Coordinates of C-alpha atoms and ligand atoms in Angstrom, one line a residue:
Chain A
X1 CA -43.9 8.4 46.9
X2 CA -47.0 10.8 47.7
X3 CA -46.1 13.4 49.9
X4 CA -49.0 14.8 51.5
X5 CA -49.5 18.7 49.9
X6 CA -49.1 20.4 53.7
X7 CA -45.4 18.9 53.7
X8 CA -44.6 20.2 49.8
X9 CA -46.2 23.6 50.6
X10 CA -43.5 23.3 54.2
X11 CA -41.1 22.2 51.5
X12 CA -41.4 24.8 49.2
X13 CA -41.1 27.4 52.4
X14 CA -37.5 25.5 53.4
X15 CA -34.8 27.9 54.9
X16 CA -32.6 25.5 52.7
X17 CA -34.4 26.4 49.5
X18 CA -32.2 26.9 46.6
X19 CA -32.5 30.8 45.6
X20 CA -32.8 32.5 42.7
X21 CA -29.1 33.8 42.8
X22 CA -27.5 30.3 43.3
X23 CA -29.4 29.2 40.3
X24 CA -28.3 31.9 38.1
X25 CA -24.8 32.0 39.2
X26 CA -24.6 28.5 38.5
X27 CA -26.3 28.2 35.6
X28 CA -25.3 30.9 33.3
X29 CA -21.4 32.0 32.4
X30 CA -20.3 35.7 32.6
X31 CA -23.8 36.9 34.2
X32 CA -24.5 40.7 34.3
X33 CA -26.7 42.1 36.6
X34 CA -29.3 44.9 35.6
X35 CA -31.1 47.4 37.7
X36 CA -33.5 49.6 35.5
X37 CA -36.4 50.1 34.7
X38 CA -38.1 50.4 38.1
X39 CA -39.5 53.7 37.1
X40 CA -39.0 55.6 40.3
X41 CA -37.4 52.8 42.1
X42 CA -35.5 49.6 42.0
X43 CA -36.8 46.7 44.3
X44 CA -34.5 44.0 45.4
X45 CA -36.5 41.3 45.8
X46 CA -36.7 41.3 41.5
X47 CA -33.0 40.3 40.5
X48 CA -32.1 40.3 36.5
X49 CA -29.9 40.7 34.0
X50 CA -27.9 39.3 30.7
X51 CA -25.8 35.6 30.7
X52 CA -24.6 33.2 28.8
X53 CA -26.5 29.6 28.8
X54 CA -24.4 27.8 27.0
X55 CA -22.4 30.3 24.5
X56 CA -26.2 31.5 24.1
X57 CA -27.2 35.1 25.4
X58 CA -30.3 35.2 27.6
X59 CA -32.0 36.9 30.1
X60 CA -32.9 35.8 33.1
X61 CA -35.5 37.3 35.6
X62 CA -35.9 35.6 39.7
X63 CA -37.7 36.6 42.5
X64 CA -35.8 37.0 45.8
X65 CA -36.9 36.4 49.2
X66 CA -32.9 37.6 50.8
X67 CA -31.2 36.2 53.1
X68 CA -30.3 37.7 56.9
X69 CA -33.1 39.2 58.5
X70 CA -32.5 42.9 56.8
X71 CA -32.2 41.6 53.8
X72 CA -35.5 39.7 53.9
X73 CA -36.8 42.4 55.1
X74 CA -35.6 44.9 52.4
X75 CA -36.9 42.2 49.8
X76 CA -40.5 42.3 51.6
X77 CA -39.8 38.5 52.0
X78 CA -39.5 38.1 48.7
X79 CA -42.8 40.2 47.6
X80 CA -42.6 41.9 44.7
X81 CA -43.3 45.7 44.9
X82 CA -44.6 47.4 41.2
X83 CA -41.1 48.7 40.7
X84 CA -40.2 45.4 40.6
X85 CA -42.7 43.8 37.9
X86 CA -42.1 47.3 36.5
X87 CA -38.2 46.0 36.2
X88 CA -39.1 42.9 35.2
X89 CA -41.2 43.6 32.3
X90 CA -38.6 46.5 31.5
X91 CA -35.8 43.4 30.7
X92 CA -38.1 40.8 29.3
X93 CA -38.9 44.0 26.4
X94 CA -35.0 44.2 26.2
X95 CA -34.9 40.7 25.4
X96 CA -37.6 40.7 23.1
X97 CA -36.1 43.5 20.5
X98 CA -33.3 41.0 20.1
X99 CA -35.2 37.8 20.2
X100 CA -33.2 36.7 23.3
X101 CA -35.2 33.7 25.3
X102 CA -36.6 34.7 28.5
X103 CA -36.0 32.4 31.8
X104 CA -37.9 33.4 34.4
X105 CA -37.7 32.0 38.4
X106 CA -40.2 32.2 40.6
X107 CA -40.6 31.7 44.4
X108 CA -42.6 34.1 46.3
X109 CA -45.6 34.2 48.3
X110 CA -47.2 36.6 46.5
X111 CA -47.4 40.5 45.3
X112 CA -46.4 42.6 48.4
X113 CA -49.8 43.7 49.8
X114 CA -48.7 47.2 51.1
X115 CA -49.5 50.5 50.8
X116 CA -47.2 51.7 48.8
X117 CA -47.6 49.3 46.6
X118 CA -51.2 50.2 46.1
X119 CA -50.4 53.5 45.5
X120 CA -48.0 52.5 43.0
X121 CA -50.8 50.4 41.0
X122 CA -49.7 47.1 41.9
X123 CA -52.6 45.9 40.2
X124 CA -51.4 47.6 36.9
X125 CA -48.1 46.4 37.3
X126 CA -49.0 42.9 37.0
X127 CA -51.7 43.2 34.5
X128 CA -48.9 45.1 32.2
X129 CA -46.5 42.1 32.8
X130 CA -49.1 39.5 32.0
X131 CA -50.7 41.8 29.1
X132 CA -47.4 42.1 27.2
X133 CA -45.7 38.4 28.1
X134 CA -48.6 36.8 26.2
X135 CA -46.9 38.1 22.8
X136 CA -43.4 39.1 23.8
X137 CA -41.7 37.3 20.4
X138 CA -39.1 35.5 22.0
X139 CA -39.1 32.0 24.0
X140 CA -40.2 32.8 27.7
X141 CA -39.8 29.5 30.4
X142 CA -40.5 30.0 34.3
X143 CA -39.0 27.9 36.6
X144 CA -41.9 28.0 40.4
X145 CA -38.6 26.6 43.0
X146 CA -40.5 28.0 46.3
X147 CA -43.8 29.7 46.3
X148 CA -46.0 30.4 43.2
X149 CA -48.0 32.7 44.8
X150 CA -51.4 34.1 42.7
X151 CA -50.8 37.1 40.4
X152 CA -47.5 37.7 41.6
X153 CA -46.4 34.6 40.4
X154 CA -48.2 34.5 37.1
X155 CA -46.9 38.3 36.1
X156 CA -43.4 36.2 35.5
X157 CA -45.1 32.6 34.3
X158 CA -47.1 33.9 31.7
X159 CA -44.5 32.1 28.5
X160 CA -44.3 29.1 26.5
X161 CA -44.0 26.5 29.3
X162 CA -43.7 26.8 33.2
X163 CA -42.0 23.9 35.0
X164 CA -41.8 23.3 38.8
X165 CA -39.3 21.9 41.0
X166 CA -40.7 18.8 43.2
X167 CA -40.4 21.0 45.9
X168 CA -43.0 23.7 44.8
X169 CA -46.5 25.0 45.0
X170 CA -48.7 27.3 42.8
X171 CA -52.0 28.9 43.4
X172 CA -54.5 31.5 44.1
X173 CA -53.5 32.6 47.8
X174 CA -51.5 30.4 51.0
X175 CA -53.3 27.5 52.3
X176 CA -53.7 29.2 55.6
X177 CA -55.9 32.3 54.1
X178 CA -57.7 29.7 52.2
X179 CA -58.4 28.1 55.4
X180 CA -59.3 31.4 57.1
X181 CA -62.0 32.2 54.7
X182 CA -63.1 28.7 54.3
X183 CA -63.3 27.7 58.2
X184 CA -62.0 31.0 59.6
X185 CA -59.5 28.9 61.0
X186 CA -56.1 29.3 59.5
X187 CA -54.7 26.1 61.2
X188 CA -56.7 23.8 58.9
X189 CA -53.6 24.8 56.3
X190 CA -53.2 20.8 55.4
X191 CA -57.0 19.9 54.9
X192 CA -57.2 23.5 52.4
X193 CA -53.6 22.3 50.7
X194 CA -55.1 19.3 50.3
X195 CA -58.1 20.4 48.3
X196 CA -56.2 23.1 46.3
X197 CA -54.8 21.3 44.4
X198 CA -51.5 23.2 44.7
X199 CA -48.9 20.3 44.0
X200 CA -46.7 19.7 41.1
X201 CA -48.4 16.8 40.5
X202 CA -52.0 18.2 40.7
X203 CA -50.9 20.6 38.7
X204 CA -49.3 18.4 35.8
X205 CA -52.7 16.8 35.6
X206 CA -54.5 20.2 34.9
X207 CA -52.3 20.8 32.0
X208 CA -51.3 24.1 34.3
X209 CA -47.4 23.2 34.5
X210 CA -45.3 21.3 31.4
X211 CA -43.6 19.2 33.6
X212 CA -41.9 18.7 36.6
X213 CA -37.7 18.9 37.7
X214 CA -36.5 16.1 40.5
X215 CA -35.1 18.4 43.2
X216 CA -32.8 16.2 45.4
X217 CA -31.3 18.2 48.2
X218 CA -27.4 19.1 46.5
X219 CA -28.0 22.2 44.7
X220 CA -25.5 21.8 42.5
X221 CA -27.6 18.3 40.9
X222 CA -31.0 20.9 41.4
X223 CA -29.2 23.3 38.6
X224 CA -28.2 20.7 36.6
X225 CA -31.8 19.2 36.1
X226 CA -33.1 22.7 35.7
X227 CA -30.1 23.2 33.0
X228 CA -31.1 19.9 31.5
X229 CA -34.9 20.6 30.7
X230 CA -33.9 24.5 29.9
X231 CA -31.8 23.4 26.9
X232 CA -34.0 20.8 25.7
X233 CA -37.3 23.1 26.1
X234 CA -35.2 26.3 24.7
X235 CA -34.1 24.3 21.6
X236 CA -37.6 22.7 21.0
X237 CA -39.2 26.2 21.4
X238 CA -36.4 28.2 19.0
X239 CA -37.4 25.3 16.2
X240 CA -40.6 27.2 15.6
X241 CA -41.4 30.6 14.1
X242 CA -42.5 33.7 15.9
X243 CA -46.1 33.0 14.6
X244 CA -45.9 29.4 15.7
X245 CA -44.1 30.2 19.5
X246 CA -46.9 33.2 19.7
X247 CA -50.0 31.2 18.3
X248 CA -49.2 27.7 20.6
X249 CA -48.5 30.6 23.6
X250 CA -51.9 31.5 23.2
X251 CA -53.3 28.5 23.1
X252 CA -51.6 27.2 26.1
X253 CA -53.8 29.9 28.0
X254 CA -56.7 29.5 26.2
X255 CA -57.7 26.1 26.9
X256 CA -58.6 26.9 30.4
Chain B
X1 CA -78.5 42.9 54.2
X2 CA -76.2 40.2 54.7
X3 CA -76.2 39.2 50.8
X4 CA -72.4 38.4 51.1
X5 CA -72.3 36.7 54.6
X6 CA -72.6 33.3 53.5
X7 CA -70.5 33.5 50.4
X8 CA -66.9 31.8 51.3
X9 CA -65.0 33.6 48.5
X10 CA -61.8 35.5 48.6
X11 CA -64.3 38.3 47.9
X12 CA -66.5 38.0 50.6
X13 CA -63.3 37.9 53.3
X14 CA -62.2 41.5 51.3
X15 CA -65.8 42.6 51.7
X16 CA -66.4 41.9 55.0
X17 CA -62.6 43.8 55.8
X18 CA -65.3 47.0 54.6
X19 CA -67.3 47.8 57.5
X20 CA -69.6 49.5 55.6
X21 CA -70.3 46.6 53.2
X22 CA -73.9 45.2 54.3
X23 CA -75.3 48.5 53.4
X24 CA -74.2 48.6 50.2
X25 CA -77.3 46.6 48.5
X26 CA -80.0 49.4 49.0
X27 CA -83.0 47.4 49.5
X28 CA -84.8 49.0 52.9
X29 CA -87.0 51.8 53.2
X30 CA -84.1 53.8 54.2
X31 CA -80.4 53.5 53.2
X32 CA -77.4 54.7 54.6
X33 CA -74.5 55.8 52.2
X34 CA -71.5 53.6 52.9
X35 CA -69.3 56.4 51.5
X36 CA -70.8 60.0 52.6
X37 CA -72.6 58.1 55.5
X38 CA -75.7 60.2 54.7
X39 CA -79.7 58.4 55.0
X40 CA -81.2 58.2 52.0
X41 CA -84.3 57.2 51.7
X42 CA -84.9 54.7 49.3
X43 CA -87.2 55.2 47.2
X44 CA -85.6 58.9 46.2
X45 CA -82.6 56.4 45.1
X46 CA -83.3 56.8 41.2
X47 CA -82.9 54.0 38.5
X48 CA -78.9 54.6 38.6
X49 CA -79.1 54.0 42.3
X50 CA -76.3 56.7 43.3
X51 CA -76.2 58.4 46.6
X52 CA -77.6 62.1 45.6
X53 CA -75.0 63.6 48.2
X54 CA -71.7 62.3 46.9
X55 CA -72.8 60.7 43.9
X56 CA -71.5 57.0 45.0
X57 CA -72.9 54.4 42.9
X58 CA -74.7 51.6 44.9
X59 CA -73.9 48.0 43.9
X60 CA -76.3 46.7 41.6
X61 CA -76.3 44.0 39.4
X62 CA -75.5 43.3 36.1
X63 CA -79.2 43.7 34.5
X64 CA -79.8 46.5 36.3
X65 CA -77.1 48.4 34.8
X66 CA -78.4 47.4 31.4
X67 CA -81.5 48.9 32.0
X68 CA -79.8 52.5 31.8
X69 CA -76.6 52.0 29.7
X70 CA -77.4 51.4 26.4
X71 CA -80.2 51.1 23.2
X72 CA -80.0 47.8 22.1
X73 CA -78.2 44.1 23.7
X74 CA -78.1 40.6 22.3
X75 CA -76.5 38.6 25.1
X76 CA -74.2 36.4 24.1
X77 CA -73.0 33.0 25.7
X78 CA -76.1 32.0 28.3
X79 CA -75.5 28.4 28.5
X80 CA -71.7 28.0 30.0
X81 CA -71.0 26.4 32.9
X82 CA -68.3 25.6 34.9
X83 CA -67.2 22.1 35.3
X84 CA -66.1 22.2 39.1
X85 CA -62.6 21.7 38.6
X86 CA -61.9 21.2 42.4
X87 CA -65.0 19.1 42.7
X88 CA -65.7 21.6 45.2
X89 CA -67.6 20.7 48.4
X90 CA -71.3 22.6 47.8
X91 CA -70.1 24.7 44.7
X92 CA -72.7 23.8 42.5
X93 CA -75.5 24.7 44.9
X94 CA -73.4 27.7 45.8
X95 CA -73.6 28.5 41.7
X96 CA -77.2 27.7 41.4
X97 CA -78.4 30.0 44.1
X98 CA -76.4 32.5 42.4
X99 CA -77.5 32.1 39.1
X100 CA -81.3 32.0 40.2
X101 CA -80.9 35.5 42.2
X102 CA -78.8 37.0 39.3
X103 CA -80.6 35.7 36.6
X104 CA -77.1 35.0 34.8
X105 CA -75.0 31.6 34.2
X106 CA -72.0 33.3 36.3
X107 CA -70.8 36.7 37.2
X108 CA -70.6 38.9 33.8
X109 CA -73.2 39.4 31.2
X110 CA -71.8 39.6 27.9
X111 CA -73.2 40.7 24.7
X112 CA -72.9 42.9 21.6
X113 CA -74.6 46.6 22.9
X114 CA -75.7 49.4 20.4
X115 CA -75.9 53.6 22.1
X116 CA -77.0 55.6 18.9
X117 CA -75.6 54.3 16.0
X118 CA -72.1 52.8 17.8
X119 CA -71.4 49.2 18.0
X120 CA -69.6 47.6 20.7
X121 CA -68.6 44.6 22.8
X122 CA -70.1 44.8 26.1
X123 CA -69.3 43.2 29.6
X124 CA -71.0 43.9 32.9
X125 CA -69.1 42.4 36.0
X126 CA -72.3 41.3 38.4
X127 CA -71.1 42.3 41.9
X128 CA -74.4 40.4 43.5
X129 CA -73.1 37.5 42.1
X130 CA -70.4 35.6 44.3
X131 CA -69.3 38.7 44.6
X132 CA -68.2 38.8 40.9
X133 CA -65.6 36.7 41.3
X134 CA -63.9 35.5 38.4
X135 CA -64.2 31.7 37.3
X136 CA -63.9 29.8 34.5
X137 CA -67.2 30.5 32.7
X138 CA -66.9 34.4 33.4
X139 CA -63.2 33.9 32.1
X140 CA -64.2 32.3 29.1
X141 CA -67.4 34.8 28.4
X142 CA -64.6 37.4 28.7
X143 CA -62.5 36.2 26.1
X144 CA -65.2 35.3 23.5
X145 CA -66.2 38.6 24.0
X146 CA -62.7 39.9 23.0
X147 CA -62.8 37.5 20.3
X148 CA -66.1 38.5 19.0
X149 CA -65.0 42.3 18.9
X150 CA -61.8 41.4 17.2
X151 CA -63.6 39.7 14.5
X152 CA -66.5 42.1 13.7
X153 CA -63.9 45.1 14.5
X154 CA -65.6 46.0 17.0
X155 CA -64.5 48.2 20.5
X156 CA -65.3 46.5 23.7
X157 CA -66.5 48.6 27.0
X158 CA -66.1 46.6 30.1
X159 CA -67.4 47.5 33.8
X160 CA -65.7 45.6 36.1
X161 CA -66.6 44.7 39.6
X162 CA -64.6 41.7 41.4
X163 CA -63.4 40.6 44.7
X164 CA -61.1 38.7 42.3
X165 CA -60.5 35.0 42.0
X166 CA -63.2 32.4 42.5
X167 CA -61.4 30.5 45.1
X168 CA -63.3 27.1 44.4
X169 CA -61.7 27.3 41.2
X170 CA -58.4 27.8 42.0
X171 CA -55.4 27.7 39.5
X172 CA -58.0 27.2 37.3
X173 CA -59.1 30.7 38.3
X174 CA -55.8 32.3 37.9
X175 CA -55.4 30.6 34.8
X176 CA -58.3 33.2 33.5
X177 CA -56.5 36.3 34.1
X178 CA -53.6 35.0 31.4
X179 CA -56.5 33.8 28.7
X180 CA -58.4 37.1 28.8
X181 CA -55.2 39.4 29.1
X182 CA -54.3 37.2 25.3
X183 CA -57.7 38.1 24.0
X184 CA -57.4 41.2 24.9
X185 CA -53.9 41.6 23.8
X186 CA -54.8 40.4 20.6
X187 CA -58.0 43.0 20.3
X188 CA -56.0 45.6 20.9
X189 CA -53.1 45.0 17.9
X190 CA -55.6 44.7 15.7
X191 CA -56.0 48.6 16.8
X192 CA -59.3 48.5 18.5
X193 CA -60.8 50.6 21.5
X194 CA -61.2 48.9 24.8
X195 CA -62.7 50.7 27.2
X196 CA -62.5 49.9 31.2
X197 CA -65.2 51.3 33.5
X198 CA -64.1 50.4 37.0
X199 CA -67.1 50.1 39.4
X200 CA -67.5 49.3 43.0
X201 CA -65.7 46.6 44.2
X202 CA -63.1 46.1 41.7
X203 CA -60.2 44.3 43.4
X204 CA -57.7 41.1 43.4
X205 CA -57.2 39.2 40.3
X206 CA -59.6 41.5 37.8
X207 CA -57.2 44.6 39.1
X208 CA -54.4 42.5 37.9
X209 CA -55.5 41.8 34.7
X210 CA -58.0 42.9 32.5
X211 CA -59.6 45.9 34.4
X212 CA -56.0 47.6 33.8
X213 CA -55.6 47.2 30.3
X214 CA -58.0 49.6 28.9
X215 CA -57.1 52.6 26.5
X216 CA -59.1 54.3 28.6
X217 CA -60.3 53.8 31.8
X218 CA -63.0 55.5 33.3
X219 CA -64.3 54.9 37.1
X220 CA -67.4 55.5 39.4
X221 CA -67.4 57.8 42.3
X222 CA -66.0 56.3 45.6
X223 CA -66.0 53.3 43.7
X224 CA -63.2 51.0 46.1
X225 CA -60.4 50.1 43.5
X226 CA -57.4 48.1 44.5
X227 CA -55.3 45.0 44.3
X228 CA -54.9 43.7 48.3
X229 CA -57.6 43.6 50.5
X230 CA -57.7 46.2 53.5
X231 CA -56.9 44.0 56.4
X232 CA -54.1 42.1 54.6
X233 CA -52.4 45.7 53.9
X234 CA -53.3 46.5 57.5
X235 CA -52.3 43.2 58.7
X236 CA -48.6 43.7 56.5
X237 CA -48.0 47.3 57.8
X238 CA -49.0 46.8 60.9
X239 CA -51.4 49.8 61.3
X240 CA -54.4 51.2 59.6
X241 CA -54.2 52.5 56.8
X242 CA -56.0 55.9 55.0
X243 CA -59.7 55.0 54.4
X244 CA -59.7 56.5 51.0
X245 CA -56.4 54.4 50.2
X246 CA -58.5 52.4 47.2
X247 CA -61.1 55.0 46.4
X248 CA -61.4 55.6 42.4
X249 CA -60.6 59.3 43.4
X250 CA -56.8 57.9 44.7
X251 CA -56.2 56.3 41.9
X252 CA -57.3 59.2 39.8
X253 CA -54.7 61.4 41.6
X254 CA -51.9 58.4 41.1
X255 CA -52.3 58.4 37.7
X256 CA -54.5 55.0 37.4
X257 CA -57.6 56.6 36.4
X258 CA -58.0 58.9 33.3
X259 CA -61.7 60.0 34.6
X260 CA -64.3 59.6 37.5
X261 CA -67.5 59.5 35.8
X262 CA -71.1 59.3 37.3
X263 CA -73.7 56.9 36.5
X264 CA -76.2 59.8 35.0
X265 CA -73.5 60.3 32.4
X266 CA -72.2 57.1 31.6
X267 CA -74.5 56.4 28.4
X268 CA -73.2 59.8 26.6
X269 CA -69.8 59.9 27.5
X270 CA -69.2 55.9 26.1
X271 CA -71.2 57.3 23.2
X272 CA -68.6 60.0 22.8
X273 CA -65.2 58.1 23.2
X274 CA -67.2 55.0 20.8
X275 CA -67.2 57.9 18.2
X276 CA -63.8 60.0 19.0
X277 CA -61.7 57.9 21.4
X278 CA -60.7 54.8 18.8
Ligands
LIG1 ZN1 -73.0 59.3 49.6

């Protein structure tokens, strides 16, 4: 089947999207939510903390985009703010010291574009995460289930291996501000999706994403197949040494 | 001036968001100061091409710059080119035009730079070319510069000037910002000075990555430094917002800055931190 990218990228914006809290809940035992690091502030649409995959201790990082109209709201749509790459960064380092692997999932449009978050070097905050993730010696695997939007999706997809559900899209900005700076039209979203490149599959050919997870529309079968390629990918990746993990991590970035 | 008019970047769209952007290319008999809104006229601009009222520092490009900054330059990496990843309609004619005006194969010049006796990487973002957006080739001379400096133990001094990604690269683009942050990652464990001189524009993607990972970073007056565009902040809070918001001065005061430094003194103070800062 070859969906057309304009109805993946409508897909991947689904009110019926799996979120970052079902799939931790359902994935990990005796989960533990973690608030700190925010320095100055903690930002809800960055939710993380310490679980158990599998009798294994790991920590797992997700954006989230809330879900009445307040919440949403509180979570900037699910926009990170620098607090919360700030947070984020702050628990991948606490996984680090103790060689705990690193599950990161990502759907968000992008970096919240306010004003408060340029005051707060929102720039900085996502070079810091991106910086430090490219040695952080201990397994790190994003999961892109929504939106992989630009920097602020690659400040938590900077590991080992980044997978996407079949449901998902990942790139430089939305296909409608593409648009408007191509044609100055941002209703030509299907014709700019289209040359993006911005699918799974697009992005499976450029070597960009390891592979890609079936995402049929129970939630309970979208954690399973997400549980299924974590433990095979976490075992393969805790096979190697630091050195080995850090050297093929660099080398997965410096092909492009 | 409408150098950026017909470039379709990300860039341009942030540019154009600046009202005051045309005049930022002096090239007329008189010029108007985009910051202090003073009339200059042009020919008293001198080879640093700052605004003698409130010191702003003109867009120029990446040769230019040279002219000034330092004793001695091999360039490094002149024959990269990108391979069109999108196969992008009119790229390649977009990136020859560039390349003619600039006289460079993409938007940084690269090259090992002596000031006195101190050795050192050097990278000059070219805002005159696509808007020195960052691609693939200007990615990769990036990271070979990092590489180079890590192997001959050298520091690295970059001045960045971006409107970000180079849209008709796209992922390919982003990808960058991961591959340079390694190299530079890598430079500095093997405890070696990286200096960041942030220059007008410097926005997007570069603010993300590599133009906030300095030791030290440095800035040029008024010099527009952010991560979001002005009209997509406007457009998300739904009224204007301050005009100095992204000026180097702002970030100075936030704590993203460690100095604002003008143009006249850039060659003596990088001679300085080369010899004390590392
Ligand atoms: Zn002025």
């Amino acid at each position: 089947m070859t969906n057309k990218a304009i109805q993946i990228v409508t897909a991947a914006r689904d009110d019926n999207k799996i979120t970052g809290k079902e799939i931790i809940s359902s994935l990990l035992n005796d989960y533990m939510e973690l608030h700190g690091g925010g320095i100055g502030s903690d930002d809800p649409a960055i939710i993380g903390g310490i679980g158990l995959f599998h009798q294994q201790p790991v920590t797992v990082i997700a954006t989230d985009k809330g879900t009445d109209i307040e919440d949403r709201v509180a979570k900037h749509f699910g926009c990170p703010t620098p607090a919360g790459y700030r947070k984020s960064l702050h628990l991948m380092k606490q996984a680090a010291k103790f060689h705990r692997p690193i599950f990161c999932f990502v759907n968000t449009p992008g970096a919240y574009p306010g004003q408060s978050a340029e005051e707060n070097g929102q720039g900085a905050a996502i070079a810091q995460n991106i910086l430090e993730m490219s040695q952080l010696p201990t397994p790190i695997i994003t999961i892109i289930f929504g939106e992989g939007g630009s920097g602020g999706a690659l400040a938590l997809a900077g590991g080992d291996q980044v997978w996407m559900l079949e449901n998902s899209t990942y790139s430089i900005l939305s296909p409608e501000g593409f648009a408007t700076i191509l044609w100055k039209d941002n209703t030509r979203a299907d014709e700019a999706a289209q040359i993006m490149q911005l699918t799974p599959r697009d992005l499976l050919k450029k070597h960009v994403i390891e592979g890609i997870i079936k995402e049929p529309s129970d939630h309970q079968q979208v954690v399973k197949n997400i549980d299924q390629v974590l433990q095979r990918q976490l075992g393969d990746l805790q096979k190697l040494s630091t050195d080995q993990l850090l050297q093929k991590r660099h080398e997965r970035y410096r092909k492009f | 001036m409408n150098l950026y008019d017909h470039d379709n970047t990300l860039t341009a769209h942030h540019v154009k968001a600046d009202r005051y952007a045309d005049a930022k290319v002096p090239d007329d008999l008189w010029t108007k100061c985009p910051k202090c809104g003073e009339t200059i006229l042009t020919k008293d601009l001198d080879q640093y091409s700052t605004c003698p009222h409130c010191h702003y520092g003109f867009r120029i490009s990446a040769r230019q710059r040279l002219k000034w900054l330092v004793d001695q330059f091999t360039e490094f990496d002149t024959e990269l080119q990108t391979n069109d990843p999108l196969n992008f309609p009119g790229y390649n004619e977009k990136i020859a035009h560039a390349q003619e005006r600039a006289q460079l194969n993409d938007s940084v010049l690269t090259g090992k730079a002596t000031i006195g006796d101190a050795q050192f990487g050097l990278g000059i973002m070219d805002p005159t070319f696509i808007m020195g957006s960052l691609g693939m080739v200007t990615g990769e001379k990036i990271t070979r510069l990092f590489e180079r400096a890590t192997k001959d133990k050298l520091p690295v001094v970059l001045f960045t000037a971006s409107g970000g990604a180079r849209m008709q690269e796209g992922i390919i683009s982003l990808m960058q910002m991961a591959k340079i942050s390694s190299a530079v990652q890598h430079h500095a464990q093997a405890g070696l000075l990286y200096v960041v001189v942030l220059t007008d524009p410097t926005t997007g993607g570069v603010t993300a990555s590599f133009a906030m990972q300095g030791d030290i970073t440095l800035a040029e007056p008024h010099a527009l430094v952010g991560f979001a565009g002005r009209r997509v902040i406007e457009q998300t809070m739904h009224q204007k917002i301050p005009a100095d918001l992204q000026d180097a001065e702002t970030l100075l005061k936030h704590g993203f800055v460690d100095r604002i430094i003008q143009r006249q003194q850039e060659k003596q103070t990088l001679q300085w931190l080369l010899k004390y800062g590392g």
